[in-house]
Coordinates of C-alpha atoms in Angstrom, one line a residue:
Chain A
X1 CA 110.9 110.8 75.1
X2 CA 114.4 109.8 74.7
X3 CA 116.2 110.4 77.8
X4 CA 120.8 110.1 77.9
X5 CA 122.8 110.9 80.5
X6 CA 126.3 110.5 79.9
X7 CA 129.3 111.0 83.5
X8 CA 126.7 112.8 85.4
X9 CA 128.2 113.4 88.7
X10 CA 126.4 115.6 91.3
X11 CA 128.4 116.5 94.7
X12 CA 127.6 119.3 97.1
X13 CA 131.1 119.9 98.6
X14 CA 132.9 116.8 99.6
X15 CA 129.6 115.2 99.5
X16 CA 128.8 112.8 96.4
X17 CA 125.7 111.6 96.1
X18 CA 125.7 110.6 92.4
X19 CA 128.6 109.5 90.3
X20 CA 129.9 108.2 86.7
X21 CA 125.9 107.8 85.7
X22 CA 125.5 107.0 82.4
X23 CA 122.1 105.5 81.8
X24 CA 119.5 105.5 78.3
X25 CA 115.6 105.5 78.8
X26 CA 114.2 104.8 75.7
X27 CA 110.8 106.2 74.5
X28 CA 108.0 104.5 75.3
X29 CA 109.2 102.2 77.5
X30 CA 108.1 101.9 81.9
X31 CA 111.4 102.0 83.5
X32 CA 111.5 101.3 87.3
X33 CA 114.0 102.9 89.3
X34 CA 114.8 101.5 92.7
X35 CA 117.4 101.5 95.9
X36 CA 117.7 102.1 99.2
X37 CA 117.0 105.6 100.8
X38 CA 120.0 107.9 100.3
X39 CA 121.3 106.0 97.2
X40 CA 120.5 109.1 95.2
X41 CA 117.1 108.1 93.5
X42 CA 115.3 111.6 93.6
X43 CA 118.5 113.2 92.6
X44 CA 118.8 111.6 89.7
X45 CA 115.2 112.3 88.9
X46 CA 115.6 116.2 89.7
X47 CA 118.7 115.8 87.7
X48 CA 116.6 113.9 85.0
X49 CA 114.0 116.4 85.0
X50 CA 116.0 119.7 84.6
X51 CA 115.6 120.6 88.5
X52 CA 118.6 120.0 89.3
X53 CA 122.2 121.3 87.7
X54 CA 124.8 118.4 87.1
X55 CA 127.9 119.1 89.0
X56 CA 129.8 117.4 85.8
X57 CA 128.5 115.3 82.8
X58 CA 125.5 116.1 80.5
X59 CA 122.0 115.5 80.6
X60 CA 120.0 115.6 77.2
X61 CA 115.7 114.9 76.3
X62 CA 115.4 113.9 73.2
X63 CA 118.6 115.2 71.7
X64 CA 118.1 118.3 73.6
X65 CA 119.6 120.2 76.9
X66 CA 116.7 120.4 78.7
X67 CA 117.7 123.1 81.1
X68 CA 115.5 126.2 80.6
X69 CA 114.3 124.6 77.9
X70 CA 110.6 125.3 77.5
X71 CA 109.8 123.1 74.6
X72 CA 111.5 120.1 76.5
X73 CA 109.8 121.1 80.1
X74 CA 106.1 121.4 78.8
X75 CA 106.3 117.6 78.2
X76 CA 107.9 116.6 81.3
X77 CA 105.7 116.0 84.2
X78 CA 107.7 115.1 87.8
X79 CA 105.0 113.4 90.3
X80 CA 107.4 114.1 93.6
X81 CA 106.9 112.4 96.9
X82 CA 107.0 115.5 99.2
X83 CA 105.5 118.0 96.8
X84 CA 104.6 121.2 98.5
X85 CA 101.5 123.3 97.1
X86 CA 100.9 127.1 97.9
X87 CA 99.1 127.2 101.0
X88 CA 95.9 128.8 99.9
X89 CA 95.4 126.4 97.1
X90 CA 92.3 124.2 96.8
X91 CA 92.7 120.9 95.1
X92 CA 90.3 122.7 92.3
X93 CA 93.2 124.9 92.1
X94 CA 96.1 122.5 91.6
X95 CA 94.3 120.5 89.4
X96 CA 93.6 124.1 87.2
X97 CA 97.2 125.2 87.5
X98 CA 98.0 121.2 86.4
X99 CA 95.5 121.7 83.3
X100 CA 97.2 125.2 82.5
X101 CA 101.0 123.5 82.5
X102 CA 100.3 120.8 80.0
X103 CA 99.7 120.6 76.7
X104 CA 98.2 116.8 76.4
X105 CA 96.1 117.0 79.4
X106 CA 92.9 114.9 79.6
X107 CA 90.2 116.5 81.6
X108 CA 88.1 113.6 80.9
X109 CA 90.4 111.2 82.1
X110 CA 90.9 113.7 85.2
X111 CA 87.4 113.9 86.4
X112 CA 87.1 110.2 86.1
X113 CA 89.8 109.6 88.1
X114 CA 89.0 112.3 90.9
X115 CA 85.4 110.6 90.8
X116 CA 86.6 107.4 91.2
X117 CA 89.2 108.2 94.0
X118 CA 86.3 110.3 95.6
X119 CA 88.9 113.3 95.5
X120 CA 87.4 115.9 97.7
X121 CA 88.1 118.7 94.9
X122 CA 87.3 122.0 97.3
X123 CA 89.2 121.3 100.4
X124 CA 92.4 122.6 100.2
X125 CA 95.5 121.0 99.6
X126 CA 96.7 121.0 103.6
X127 CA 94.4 119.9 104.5
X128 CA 93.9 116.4 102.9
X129 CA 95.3 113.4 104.2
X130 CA 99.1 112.1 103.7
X131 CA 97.1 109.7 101.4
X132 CA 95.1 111.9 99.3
X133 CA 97.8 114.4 98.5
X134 CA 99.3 111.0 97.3
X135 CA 96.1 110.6 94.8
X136 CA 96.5 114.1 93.9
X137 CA 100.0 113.9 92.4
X138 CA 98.9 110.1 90.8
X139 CA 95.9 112.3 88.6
X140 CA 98.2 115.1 87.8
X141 CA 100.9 112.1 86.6
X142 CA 98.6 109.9 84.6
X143 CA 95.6 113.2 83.3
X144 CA 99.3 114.9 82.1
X145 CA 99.9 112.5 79.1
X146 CA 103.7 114.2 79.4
X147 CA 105.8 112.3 76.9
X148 CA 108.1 111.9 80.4
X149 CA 106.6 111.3 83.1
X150 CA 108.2 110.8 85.9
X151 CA 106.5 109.3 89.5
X152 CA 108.9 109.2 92.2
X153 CA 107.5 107.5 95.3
X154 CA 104.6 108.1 94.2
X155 CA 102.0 106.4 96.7
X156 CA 103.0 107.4 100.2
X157 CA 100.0 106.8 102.7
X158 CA 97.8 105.2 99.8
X159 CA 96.3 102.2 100.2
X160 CA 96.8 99.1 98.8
X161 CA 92.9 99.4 97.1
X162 CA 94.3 102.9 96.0
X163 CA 97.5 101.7 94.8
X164 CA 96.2 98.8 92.6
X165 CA 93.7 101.3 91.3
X166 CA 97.0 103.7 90.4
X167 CA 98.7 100.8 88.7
X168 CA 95.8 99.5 86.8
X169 CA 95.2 102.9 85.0
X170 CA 99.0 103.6 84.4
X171 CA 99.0 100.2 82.3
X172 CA 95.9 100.6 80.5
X173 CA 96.7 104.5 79.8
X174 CA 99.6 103.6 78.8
X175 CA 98.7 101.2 76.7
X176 CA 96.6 103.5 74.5
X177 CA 99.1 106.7 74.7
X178 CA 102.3 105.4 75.0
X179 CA 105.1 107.3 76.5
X180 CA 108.0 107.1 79.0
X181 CA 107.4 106.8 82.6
X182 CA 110.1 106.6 85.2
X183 CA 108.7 104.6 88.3
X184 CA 110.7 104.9 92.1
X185 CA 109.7 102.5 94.2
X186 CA 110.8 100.9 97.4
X187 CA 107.4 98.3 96.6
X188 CA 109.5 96.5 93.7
X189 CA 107.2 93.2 93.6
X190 CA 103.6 95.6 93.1
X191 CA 104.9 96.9 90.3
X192 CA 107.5 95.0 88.4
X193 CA 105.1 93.1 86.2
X194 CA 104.4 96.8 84.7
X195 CA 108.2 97.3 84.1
X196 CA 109.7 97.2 81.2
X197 CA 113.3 98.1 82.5
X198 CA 114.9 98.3 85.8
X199 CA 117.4 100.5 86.8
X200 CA 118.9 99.8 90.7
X201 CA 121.1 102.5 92.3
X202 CA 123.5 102.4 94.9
X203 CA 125.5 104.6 96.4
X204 CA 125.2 107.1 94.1
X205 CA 126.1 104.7 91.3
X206 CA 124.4 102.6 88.6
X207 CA 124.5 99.3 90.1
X208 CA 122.6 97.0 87.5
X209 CA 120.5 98.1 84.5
X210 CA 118.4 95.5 83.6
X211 CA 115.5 94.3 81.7
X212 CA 112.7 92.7 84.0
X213 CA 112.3 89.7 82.4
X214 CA 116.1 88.9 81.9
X215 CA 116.2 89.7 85.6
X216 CA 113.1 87.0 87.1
X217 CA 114.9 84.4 84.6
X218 CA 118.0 85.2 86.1
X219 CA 117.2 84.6 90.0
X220 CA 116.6 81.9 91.4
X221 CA 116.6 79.5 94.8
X222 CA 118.6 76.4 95.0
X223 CA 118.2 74.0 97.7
X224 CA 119.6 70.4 98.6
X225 CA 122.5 69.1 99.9
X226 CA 125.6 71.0 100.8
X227 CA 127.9 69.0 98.9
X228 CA 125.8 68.8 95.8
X229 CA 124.6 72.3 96.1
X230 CA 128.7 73.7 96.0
X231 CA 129.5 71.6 93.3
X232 CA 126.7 73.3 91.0
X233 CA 127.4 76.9 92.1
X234 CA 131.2 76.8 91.2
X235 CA 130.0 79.0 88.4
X236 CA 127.5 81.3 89.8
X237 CA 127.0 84.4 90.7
X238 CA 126.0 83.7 94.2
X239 CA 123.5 86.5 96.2
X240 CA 123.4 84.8 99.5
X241 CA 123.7 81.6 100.4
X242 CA 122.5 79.6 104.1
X243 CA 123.2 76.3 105.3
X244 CA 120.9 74.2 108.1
X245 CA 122.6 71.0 109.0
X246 CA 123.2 69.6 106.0
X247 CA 120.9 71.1 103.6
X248 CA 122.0 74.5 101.4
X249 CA 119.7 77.3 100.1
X250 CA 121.9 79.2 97.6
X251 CA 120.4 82.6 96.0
X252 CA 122.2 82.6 92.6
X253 CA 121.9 84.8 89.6
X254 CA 122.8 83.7 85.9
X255 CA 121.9 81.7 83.1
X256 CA 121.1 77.7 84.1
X257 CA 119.8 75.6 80.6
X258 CA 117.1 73.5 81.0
X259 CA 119.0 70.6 80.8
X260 CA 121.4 72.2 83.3
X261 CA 118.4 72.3 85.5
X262 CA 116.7 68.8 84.5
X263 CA 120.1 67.2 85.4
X264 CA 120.4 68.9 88.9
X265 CA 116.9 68.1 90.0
X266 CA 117.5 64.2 89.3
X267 CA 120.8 64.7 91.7
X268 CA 118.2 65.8 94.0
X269 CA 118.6 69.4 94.0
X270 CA 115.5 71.6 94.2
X271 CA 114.6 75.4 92.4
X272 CA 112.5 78.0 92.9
X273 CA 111.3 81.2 91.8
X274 CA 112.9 84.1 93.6
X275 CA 111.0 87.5 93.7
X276 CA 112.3 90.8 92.3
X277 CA 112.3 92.7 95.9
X278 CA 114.3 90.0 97.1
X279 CA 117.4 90.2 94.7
X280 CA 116.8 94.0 95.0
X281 CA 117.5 93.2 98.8
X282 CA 120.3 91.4 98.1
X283 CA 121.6 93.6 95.3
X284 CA 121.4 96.8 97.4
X285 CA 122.4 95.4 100.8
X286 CA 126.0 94.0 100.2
X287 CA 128.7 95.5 102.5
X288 CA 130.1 99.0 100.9
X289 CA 131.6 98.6 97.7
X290 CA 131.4 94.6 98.0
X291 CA 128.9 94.7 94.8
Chain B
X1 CA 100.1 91.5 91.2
X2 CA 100.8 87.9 91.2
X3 CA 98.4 86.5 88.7
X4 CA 101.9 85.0 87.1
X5 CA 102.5 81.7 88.7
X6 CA 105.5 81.9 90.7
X7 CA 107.6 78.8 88.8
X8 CA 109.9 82.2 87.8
X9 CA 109.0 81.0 84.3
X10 CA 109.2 84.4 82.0
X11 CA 106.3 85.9 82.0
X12 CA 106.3 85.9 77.8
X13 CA 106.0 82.5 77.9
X14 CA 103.3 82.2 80.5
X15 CA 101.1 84.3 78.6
X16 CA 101.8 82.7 75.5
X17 CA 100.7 79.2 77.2
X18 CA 97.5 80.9 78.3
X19 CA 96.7 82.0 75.0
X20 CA 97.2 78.4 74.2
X21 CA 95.2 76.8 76.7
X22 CA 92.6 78.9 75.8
X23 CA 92.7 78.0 71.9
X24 CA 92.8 74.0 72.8
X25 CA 90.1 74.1 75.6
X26 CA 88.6 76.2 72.3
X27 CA 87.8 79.8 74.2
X28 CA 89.4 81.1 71.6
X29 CA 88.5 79.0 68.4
X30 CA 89.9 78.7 64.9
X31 CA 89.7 81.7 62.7
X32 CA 88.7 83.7 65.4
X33 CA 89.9 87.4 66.7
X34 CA 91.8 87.1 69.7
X35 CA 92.0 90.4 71.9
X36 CA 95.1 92.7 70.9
X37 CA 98.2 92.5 72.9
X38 CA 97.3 95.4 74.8
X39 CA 93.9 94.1 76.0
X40 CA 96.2 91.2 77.2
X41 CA 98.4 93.4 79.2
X42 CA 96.0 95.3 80.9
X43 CA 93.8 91.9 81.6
X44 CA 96.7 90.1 82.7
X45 CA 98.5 93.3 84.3
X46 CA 101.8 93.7 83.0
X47 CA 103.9 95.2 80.9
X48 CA 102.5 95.7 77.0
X49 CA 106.0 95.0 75.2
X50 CA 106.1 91.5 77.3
X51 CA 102.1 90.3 76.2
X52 CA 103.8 91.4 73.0
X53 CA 106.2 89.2 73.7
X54 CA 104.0 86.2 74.3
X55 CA 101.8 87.0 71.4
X56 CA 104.9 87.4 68.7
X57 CA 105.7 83.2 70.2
X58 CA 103.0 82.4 68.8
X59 CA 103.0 83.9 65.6
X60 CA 106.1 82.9 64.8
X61 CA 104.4 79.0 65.3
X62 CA 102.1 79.9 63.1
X63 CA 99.3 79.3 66.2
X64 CA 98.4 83.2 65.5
X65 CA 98.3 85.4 62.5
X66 CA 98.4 89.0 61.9
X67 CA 95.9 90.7 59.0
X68 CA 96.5 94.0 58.7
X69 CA 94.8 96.9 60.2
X70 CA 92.2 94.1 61.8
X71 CA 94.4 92.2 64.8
X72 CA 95.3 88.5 65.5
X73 CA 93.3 85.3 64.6
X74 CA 94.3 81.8 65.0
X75 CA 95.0 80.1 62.3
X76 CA 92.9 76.8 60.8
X77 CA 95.0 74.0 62.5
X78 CA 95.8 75.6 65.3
X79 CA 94.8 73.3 67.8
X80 CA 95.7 70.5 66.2
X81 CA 99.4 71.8 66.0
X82 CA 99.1 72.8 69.8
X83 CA 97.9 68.9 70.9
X84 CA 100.8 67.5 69.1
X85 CA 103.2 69.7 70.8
X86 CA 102.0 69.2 74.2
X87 CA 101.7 65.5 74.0
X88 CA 105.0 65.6 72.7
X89 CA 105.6 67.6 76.2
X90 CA 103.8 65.4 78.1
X91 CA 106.6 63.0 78.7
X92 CA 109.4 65.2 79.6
X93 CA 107.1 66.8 82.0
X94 CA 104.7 64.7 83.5
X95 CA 106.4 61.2 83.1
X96 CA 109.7 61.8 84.0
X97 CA 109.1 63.9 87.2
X98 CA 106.8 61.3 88.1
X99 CA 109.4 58.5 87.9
X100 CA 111.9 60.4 89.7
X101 CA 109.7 61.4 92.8
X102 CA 108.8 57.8 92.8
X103 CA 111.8 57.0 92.8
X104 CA 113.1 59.0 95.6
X105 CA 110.3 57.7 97.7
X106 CA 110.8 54.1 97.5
X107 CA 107.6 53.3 94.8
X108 CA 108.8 50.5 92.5
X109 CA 108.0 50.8 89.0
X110 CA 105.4 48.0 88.7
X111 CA 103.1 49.5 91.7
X112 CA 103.5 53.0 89.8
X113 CA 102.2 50.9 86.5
X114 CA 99.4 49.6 89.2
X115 CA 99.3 53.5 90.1
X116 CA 98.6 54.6 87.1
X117 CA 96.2 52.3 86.3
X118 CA 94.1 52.7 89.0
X119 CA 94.1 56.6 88.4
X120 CA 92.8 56.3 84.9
X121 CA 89.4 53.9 86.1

């Protein structure tokens, strides 16, 4: 599914919590979306997902205003962190209702995966563990096949067995049936091998949308002496930066050549690889409005 | 998650060196199917547009080649092509960061000859 939103605002009152977004997800591609809590994550997904009205801008699904829009909602699937179930329900139940909603469903792949997470299908919903009504929501997510889907948050209280498991199975799914998928995720560095895209929010703002790879080339450590070290950063887009004695580790973030690089390790300057969650860190963590 | 190395190379690339490694220490032999780019992805777990990625490298070196409908084989000369490249590697990599450690640590260049030698018995 093709997703555009184009000066999406969203306020409540005096309150903004999302601003001038304008943002493209292609089809078929695994777009991570990450920031810090309150930065307006799951209200961009709501919005995203036709839960939640705009306050100003437009929102359209493949070409289409997806508000009340059944055609457009039948292939959307939104895996929330805090879903709430009826209370009666069993997990039989959810997973019927689940079956019922959408249209590409795979049972198959649904019993497998409730096998496999040893899913205990009778109890009912409250009472499973924090971490199993996290499983729950990952089968309804990956058995959907939704052209969108959408997991926000999606393993709170699972493992890190469980959560492997979860990523393995998106991947290869995916790989086979193809379709958009929206990731939030505060664990940036288990997933973003998976990613296609990232999309960081702050403050109720696009901060950066970038493509993974472009971004792990991008980052990276440099250490050495503080003189040296200065000279070469004049033109970089520093992250952070901290001195010991005489020695500088600068976090920087652009474009070095190889022979840019080559040259500055026989100076005696040193490089290395910086991780994703750590220039999310940095990203997300400047003073207000510094970014 | 980390089966990448952590060099911060792109992962493209990575993968595309595996593939080659694999067709030089002949895993993967002349001629022969390779697996599809999203056996790759889920093996190596990431993303199938970047094994994609990797794969496309190599086609475009003519290590790989694409018959349609069947998948990827690698193409008669293929390893050949790859040795040459890497030896042709070899020095910028090896040779040079070798000389420049040494270098910094006081080894003069006639006991890193003797080095060398010694290393090779």
């Amino acid at each position: 599914m093709h997703v555009k939103l184009s000066k999406v605002r969203k306020a409540y009152g005096k309150n903004v919590v999302l601003n001038d977004i304008n943002m493209v997800l292609e089809k078929e591609k695994i777009y991570g979306l990450v920031g810090r809590n309150g930065a307006g994550k799951t209200t961009l997904l709501k919005i995203i997902a036709a839960q939640l009205f705009p306050s100003e801008g437009t929102v359209q699904v493949n070409e289409e205003n997806p508000f009340e829009n059944e055609a457009i909602l039948s292939q959307l699937c939104f895996v929330k962190e805090s879903q709430t179930y009826p209370d009666h329900f069993t997990v039989k139940d959810i997973l019927l209702t689940a079956k019922a909603t959408f249209p590409l469903w795979d049972e198959t792949f649904c019993q497998a995966l409730v096998a496999r997470y040893n899913v205990p299908v009778k109890l009912r919903m409250r009472k499973l563990s924090r971490g199993m009504r996290s499983v729950v929501g990952v089968i309804i997510g990956l058995a959907s096949r939704a052209p969108l889907t959408i997991f926000d948050e999606p393993y709170l209280g699972m493992d890190a067995v469980a959560r492997q498991y979860f990523y393995d199975q998106l991947l290869a799914d995916y790989a086979d049936h193809p379709r958009t998928i929206i990731l939030s995720t505060h664990l940036i560095d288990e997933v973003s091998e998976l990613l296609e895209h990232v999309i960081v929010v702050k403050e109720g703002r696009i901060l950066m949308q970038e493509d993974v790879e472009t971004l792990r080339a991008g980052a990276v450590t440099v250490t050495g002496e503080k003189g040296k070290v200065a000279a070469f950063i004049q033109q970089q887009h520093v992250l952070s930066s901290q001195t010991l004695g005489n020695v500088t580790n600068v976090m920087i973030f652009g474009t070095i050549s190889r022979q840019e690089r080559l040259q500055a390790e026989a100076e005696g300057l040193s490089f290395s690889a910086v991780s994703l969650q750590k220039v999310m860190v940095h990203l997300t963590d400047q003073e207000k409005g510094s970014a | 998650m980390s089966q990448m190395d952590g060099e911060g190379r792109p992962l493209f690339l990575q993968i595309a060196e595996r593939i080659e490694n694999d067709i030089m220490e002949e895993v993967l032999k002349e001629e022969e199917q390779v697996p599809s780019t999203n056996q790759f992805a889920v093996f190596y777990r990431i993303n199938p547009a970047t094994a994609a990625k990797g794969v496309n490298i190599l086609v475009d070196q003519n290590i790989l080649y694409k018959k349609r409908g069947i998948g990827m084989f690698v193409m008669t000369g293929a390893r050949e092509q790859l040795l040459k490249k890497r030896k042709a590697e070899f020095y910028e990599r090896y040779v040079v960061a070798m000389i420049q450690e040494a270098e910094k640590i006081g080894i003069t260049l006639d006991q890193l000859v003797t080095m060398v030698a010694k290393g090779a018995k």
